Coordinates of C-alpha atoms and ligand atoms in Angstrom, one line a residue:
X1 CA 49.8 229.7 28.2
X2 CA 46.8 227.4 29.2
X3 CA 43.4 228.8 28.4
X4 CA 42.2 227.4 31.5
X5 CA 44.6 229.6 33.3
X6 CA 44.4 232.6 31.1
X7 CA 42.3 235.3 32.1
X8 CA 40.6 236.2 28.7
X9 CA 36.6 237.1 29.4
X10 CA 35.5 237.1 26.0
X11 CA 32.0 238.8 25.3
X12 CA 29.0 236.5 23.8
X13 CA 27.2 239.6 22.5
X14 CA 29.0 242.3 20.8
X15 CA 29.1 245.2 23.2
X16 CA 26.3 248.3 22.3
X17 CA 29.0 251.3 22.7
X18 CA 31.2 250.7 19.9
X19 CA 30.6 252.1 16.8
X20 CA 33.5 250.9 14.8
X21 CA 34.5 247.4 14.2
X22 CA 38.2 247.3 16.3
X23 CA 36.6 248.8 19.5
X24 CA 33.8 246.3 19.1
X25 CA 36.5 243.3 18.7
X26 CA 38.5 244.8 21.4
X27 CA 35.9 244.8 24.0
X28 CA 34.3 241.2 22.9
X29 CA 38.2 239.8 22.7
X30 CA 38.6 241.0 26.3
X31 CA 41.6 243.0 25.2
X32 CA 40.2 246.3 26.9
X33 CA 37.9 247.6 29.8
X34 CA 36.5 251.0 30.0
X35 CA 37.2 252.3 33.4
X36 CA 35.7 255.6 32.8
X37 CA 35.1 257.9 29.5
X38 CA 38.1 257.4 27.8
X39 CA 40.4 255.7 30.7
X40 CA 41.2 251.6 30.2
X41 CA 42.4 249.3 31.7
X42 CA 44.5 246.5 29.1
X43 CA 43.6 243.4 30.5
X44 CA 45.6 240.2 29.6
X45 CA 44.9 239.8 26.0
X46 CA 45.4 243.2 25.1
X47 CA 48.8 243.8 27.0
X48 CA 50.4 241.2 24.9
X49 CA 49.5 243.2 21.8
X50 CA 50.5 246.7 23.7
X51 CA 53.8 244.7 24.5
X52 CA 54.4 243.7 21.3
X53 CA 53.7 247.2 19.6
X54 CA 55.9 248.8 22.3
X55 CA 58.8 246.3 21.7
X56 CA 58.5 247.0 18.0
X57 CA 58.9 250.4 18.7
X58 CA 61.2 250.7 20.7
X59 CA 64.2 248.5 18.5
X60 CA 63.2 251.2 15.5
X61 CA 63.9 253.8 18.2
X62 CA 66.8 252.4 19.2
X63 CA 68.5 251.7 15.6
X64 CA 68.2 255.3 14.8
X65 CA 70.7 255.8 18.5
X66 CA 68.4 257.6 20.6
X67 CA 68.3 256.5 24.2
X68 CA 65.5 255.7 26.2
X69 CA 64.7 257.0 29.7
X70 CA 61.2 257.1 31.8
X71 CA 60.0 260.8 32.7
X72 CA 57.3 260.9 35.0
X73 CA 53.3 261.3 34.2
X74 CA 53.0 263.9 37.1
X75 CA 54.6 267.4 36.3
X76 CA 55.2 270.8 38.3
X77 CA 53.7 273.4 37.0
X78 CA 56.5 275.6 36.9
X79 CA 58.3 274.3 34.3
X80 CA 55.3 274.8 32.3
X81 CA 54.9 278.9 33.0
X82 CA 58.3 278.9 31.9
X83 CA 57.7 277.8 28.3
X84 CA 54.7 280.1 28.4
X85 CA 52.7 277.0 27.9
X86 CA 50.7 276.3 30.9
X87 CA 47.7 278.9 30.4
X88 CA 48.3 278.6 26.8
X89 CA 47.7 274.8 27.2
X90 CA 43.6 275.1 27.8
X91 CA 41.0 272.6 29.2
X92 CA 42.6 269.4 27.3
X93 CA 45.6 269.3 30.7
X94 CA 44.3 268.2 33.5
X95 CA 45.6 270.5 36.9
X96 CA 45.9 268.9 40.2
X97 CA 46.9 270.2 43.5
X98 CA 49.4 268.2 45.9
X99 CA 49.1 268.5 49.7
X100 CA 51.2 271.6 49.5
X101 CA 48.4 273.2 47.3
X102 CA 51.8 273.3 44.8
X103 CA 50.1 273.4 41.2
X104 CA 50.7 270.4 39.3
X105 CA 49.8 268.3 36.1
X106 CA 49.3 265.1 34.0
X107 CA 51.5 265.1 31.5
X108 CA 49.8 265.4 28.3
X109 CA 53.6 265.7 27.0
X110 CA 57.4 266.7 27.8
X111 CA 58.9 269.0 26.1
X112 CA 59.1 271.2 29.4
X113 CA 60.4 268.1 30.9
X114 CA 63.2 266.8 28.5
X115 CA 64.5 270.3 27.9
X116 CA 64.7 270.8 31.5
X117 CA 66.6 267.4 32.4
X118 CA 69.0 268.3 28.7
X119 CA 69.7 271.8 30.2
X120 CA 70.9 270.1 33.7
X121 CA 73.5 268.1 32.1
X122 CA 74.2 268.8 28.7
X123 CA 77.2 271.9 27.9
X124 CA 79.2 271.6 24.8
X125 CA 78.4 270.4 21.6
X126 CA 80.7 267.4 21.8
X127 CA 77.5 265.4 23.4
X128 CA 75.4 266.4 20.4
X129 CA 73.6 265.2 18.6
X130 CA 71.4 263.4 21.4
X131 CA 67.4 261.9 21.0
X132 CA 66.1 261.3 24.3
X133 CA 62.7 259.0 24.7
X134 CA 60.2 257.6 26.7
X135 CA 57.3 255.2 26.3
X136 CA 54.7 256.7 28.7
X137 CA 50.8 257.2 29.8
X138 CA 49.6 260.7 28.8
X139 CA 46.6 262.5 29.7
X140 CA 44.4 264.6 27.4
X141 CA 41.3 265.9 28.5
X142 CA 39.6 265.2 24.9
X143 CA 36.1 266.6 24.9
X144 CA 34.8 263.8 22.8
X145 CA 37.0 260.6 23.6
X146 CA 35.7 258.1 21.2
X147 CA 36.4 254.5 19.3
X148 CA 37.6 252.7 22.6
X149 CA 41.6 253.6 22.5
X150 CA 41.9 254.9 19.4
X151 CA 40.9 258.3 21.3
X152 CA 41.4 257.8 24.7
X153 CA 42.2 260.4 27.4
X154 CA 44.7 258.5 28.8
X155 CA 46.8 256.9 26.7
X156 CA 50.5 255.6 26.1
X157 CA 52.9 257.5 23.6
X158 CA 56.4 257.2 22.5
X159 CA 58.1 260.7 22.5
X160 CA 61.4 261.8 21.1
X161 CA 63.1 264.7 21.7
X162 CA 66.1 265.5 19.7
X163 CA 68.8 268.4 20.4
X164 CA 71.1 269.7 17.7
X165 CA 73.9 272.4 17.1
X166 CA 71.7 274.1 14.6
X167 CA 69.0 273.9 12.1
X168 CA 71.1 271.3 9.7
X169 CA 71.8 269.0 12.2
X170 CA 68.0 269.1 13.4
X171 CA 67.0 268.1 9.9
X172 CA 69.1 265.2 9.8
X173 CA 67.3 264.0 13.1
X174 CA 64.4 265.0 11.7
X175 CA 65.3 262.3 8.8
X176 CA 66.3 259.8 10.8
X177 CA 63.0 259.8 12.7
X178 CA 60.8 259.4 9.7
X179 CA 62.9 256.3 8.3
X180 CA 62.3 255.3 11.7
X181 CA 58.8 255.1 11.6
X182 CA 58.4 254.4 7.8
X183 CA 59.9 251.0 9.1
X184 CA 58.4 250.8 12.7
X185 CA 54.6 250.8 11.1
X186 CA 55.9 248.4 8.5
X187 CA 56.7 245.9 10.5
X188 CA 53.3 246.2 11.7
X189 CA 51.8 245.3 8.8
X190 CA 51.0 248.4 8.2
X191 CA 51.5 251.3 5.5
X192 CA 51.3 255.1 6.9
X193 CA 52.1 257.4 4.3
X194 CA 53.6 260.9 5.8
X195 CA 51.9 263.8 4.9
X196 CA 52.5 267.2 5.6
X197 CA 50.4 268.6 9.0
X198 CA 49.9 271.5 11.3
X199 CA 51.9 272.0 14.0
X200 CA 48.7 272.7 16.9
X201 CA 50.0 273.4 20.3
X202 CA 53.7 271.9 19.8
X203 CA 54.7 274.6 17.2
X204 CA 57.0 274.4 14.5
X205 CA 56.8 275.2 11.1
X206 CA 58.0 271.6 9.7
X207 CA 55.7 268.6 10.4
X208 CA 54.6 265.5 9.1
X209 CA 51.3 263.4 10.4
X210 CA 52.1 259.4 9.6
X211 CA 49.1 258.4 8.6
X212 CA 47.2 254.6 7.6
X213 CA 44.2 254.8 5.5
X214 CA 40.6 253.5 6.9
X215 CA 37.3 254.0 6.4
X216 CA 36.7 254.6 10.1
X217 CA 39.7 256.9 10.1
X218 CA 38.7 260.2 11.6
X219 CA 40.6 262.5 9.6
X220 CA 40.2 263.3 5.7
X221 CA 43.1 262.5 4.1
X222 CA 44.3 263.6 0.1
X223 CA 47.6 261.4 -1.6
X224 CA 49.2 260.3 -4.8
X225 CA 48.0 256.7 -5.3
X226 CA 52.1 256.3 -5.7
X227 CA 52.8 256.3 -2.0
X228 CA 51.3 252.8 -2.2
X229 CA 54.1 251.1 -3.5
X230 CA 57.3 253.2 -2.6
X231 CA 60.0 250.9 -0.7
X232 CA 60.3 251.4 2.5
X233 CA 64.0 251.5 4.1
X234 CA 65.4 248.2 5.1
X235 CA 67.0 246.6 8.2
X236 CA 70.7 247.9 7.0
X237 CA 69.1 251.7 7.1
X238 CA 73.0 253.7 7.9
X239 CA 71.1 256.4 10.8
X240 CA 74.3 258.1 10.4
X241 CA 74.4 258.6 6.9
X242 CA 73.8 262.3 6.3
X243 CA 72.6 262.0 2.2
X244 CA 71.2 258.3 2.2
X245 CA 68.4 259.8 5.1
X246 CA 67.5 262.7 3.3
X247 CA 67.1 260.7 -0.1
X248 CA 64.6 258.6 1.6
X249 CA 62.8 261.9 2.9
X250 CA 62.9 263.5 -0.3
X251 CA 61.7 260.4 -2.2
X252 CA 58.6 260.2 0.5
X253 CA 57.6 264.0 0.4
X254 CA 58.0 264.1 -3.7
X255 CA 53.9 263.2 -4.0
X256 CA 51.3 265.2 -3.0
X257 CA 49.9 264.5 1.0
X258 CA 48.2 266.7 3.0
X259 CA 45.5 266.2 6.1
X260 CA 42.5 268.1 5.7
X261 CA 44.0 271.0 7.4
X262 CA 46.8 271.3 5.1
X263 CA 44.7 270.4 2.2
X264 CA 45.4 272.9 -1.1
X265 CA 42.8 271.6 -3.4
X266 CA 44.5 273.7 -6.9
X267 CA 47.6 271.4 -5.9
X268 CA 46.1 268.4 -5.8
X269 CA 43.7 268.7 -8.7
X270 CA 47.8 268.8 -10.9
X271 CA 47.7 265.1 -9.6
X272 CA 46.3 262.9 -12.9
X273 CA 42.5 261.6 -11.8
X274 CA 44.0 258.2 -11.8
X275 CA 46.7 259.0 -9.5
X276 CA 44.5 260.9 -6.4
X277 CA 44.0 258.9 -3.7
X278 CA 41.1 260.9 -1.1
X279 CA 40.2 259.3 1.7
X280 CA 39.9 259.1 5.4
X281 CA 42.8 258.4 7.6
X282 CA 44.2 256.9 11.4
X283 CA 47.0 259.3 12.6
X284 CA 49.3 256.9 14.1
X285 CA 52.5 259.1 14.6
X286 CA 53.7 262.7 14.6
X287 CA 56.8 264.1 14.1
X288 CA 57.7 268.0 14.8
X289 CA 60.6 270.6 14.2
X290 CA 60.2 273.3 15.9
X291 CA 63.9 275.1 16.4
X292 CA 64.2 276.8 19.1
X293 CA 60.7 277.3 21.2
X294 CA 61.4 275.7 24.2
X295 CA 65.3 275.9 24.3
X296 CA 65.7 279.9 23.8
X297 CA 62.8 280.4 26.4
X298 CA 64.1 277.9 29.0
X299 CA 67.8 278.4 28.5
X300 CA 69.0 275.0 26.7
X301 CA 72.2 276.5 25.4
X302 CA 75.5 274.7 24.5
X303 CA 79.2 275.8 23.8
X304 CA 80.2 275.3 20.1
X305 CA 83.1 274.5 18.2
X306 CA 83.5 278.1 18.2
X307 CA 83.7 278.8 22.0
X308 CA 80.1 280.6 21.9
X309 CA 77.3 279.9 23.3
X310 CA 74.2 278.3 20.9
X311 CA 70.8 277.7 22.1
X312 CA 70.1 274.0 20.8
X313 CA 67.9 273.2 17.8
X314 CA 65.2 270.5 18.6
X315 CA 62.3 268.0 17.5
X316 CA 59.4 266.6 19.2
X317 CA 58.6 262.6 17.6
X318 CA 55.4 260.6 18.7
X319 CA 53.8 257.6 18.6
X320 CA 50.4 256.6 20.0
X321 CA 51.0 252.5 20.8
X322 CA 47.3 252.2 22.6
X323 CA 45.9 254.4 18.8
X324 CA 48.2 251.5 16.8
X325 CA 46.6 248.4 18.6
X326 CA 43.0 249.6 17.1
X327 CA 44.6 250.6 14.0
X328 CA 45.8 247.4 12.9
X329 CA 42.6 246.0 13.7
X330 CA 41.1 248.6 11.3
X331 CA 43.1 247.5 9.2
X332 CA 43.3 243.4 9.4
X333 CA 40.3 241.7 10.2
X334 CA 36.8 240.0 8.8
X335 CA 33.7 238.8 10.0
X336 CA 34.9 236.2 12.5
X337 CA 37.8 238.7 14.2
X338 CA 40.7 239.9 14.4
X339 CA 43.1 238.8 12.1
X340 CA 47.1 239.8 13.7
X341 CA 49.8 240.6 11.9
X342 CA 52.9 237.5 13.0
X343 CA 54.9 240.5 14.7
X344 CA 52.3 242.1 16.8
X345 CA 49.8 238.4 17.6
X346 CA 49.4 238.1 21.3
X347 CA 50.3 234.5 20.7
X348 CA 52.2 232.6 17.8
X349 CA 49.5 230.4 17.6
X350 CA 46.7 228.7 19.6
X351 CA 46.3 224.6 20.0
X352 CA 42.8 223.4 19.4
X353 CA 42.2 220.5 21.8
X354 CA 38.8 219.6 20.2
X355 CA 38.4 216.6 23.2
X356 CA 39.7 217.7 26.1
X357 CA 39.7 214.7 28.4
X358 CA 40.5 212.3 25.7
X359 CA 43.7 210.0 26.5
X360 CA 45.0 210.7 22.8
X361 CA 43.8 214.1 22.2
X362 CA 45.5 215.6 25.5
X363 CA 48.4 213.6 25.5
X364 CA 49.5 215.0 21.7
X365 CA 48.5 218.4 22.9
X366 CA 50.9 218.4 26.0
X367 CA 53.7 217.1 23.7
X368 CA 52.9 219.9 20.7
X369 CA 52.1 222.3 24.0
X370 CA 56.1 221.7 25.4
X371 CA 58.1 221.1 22.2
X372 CA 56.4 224.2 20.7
X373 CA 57.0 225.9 24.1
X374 CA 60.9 225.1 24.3
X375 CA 61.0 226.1 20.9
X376 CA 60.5 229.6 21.5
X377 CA 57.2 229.5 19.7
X378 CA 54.4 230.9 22.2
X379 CA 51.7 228.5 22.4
X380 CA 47.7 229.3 23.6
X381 CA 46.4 226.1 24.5
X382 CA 42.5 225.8 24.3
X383 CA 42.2 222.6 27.3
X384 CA 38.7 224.4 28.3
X385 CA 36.1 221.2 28.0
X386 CA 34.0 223.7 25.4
X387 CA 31.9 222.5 22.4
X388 CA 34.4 222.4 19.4
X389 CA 32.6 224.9 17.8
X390 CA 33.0 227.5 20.2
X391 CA 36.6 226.7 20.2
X392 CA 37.1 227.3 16.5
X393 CA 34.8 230.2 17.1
X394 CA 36.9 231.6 19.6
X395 CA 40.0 231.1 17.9
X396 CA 38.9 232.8 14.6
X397 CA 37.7 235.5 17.2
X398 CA 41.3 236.1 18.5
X399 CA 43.1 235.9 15.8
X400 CA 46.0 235.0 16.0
X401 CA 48.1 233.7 13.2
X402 CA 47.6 229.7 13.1
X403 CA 45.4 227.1 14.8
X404 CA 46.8 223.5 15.8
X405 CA 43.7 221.4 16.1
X406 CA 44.3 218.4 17.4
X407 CA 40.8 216.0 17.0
X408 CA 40.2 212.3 17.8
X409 CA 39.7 210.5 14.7
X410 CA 43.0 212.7 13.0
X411 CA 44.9 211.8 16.1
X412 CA 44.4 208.2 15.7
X413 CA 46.7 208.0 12.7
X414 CA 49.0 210.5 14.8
X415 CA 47.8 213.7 12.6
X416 CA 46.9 217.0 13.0
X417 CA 45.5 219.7 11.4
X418 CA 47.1 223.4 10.4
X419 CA 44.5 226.5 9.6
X420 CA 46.1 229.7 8.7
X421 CA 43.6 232.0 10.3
X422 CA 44.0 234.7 7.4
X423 CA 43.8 232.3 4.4
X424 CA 41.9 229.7 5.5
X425 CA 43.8 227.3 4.3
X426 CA 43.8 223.8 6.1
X427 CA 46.5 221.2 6.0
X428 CA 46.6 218.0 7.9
X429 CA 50.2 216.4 8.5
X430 CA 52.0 214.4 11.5
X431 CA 52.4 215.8 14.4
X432 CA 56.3 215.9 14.1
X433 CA 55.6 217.5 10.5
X434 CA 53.5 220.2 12.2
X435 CA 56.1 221.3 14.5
X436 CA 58.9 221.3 12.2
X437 CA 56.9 223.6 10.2
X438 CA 55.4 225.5 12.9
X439 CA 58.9 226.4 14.5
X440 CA 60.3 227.2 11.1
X441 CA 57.9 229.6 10.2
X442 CA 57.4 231.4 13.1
Ligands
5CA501 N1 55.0 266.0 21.7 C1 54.5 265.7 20.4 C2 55.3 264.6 19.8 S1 56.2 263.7 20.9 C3 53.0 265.3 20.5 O1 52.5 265.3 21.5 N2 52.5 264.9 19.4 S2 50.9 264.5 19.1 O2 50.1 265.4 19.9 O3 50.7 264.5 17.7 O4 50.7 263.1 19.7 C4 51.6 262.0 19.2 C5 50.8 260.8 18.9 O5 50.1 260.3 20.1 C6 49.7 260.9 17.9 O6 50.2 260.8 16.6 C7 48.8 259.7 18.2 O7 49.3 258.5 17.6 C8 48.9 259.7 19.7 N3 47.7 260.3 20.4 C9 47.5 261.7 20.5 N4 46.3 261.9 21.1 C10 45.8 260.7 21.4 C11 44.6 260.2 22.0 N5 43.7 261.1 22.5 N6 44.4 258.9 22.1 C12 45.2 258.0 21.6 N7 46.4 258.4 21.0 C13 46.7 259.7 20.9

């Protein structure tokens, strides 16, 4: 992508609203734009993070089996008297009326939903187990949206649903869920620990909160300082294997963890001082068993092995992608931006031409702008006729993972130079050395 063609209106100032450092860099970055209190619109910049997130996500999902299907935001009503839940729900869902004065909703999620597209198709146990997902907007009526998208009113989530014979098989897709995420925040760069939460309108008796220490987290948060440093399960992760799942749940529950809610301060004062670990906390994901609420009131019932009719055990699984984006900010920057993560940067890296209009200077920035291109490595080229220093400026601003720049005095002897936007580290080297190294380490 060429600068000059990209539509990236970065902020001079730092905008006046934000109180905390990612919603600041989102805003200036021109990642985000506030529409209304707590609605966005994810302009250029920001969608190629969202994408990247969602991508991310949605292998993990897919390693674990589940299958993923699009529900819609807009729901009847109806289905939500029939789980009891639509007075229960309160001020936080939004209620519209169509044409046909019908009652209707925005989703803030789907149980209703998924249960009622399982019970249309599913009969016998021999299609169990099953996850079903989505990646979709929600809408939450939060009285106090705040912090840009990290509490939004509309925003995107990943939810799960899984449906099991019984309460043994529910666990195991209960296990598979949280490997899931141990390894889809991972790859994120970042480490949420899982700690034990409430259940709040979903219901359920058996819940975990994945959570990422910050400062500007808005929950308070209690752990064993070992959670740090427990492995987290790799690539070759068997979903199907019954024992190996539940070893990596028990090894990740066997340390204190509890959300302020859940918080039992006897228990955690048996931790050794050196060992507690209180601070505050970014929920990025929630995961939820909760039996048989929805399917026993809305008739999700299979035939067993046994010829008898069960009424299916199931889990609820989220993910806030538009919460992460602001959360790995939180978590990776310093005082000249953003600093991404390789898996989740907008671009791979972004070519400094520090002359544009120079005969030497543009012409080795169209050959390290194609070769990088047909590489597969996704190049931001910087051909705006800016001051250097507001290119560098800009760059460090973005942040994404390494900076090409490409100056005329270097260029005379055909070199470049590399800056690894987290270390600082600079390294000059030929051009062709630069994009053998660039394209190998991407
Ligand atoms: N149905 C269940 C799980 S699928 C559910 O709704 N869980 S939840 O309420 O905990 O939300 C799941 C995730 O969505 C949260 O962990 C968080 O990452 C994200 N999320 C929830 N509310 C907001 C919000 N107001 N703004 C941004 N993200 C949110």
């Amino acid at each position: 992508m060429r600068l000059s063609r990209f539509f990236m209106p970065i902020l001079k100032e730092n905008p006046k609203e934000a109180e905390i450092v990612s919603h600041r860099l989102m805003l200036r970055t021109g990642m985000i734009r506030q529409q209304s209190s707590g609605i966005y619109t994810w302009l250029p910049l920001g969608k190629r993070v969202l994408d990247k997130v969602n991508a991310i996500v949605r292998e993990e999902q897919n390693r674990t089996g589940a299958n993923e299907l699009l529900m819609p935001t807009l729901q009847s009503a109806e289905l939500w008297q029939e789980s009891g839940r639509y007075d229960a729900y309160g001020k936080e869902m939004l209620r519209i009326k169509d044409r046909q004065d019908r009652p209707m909703l925005y989703g803030p999620t789907n149980e209703e939903m998924i249960t009622d597209v399982f019970r249309s198709y599913v009969k016998s146990y021999r299609s169990l187990p099953l996850n079903l997902y989505h990646i979709q907007l929600k809408f939450r009526d939060e009285i106090r949206p705040r912090f840009g998208t990290m509490r939004s009113r509309e925003f995107l989530m990943k939810d799960a649903y899984s449906f099991d014979l019984d309460r043994e098989g529910a666990e195991h897709a209960y296990n598979k869920m949280f490997a899931a995420y141990l390894r889809t925040f991972s790859r994120m760069g970042l480490r949420a620990i899982p700690m034990r939460a409430d259940t709040g309108p979903i219901g359920g008796n058996l819940s975990h909160e994945f959570i990422i220490l910050a400062e500007t987290g808005e929950s308070e948060v209690f752990c064993h300082k070992d959670f740090l440093g427990f492995d987290i399960p790799g690539e070759d992760t068997n979903f199907d294997d019954v024992a190996g799942l539940k070893t990596i749940f028990d090894k990740w529950t066997s340390r204190y963890a509890a959300t302020s809610e859940m918080h039992d301060e006897a228990a955690f004062n048996e931790v050794a001082e050196g060992d507690r670990v209180s601070a505050r906390g970014i929920e990025v994901g929630h995961i939820f068993y909760f039996g048989t609420k929805y399917s026993e009131a809305m008739g999700a019932k299979v035939l067993g092995p046994d010829g008898k009719e069960h009424t299916v055990h199931m889990g609820s699984y989220g993910i806030g992608p538009t919460r992460l984006v602001p959360a790995i900010i939180e978590a990776s920057h310093d005082d000249n931006g953003i600093i991404w993560p390789k898996s989740i940067s907008p671009f791979d890296g972004v070519i400094i031409n520090m002359k544009a209009g120079d005969a030497a200077c543009d012409a080795a920035c169209e050959t390290l702008y194609s070769k990088l291109g047909a590489a597969g490595f996704d190049a931001l080229l910087d051909d705006t006729d800016d001051r250097a220093g507001a290119k560098f400026a800009s760059a460090d601003l973005i942040g994404v993972p390494v900076q090409i720049i490409v100056g005329p005095r270097s260029i005379a002897s055909g070199e470049v130079e590399l800056k690894d936007r987290k270390t600082g580290e600079r390294e000059t080297m030929t051009v062709e050395a630069a994009l053998n190294k660039l394209i190998a380490t991407k």
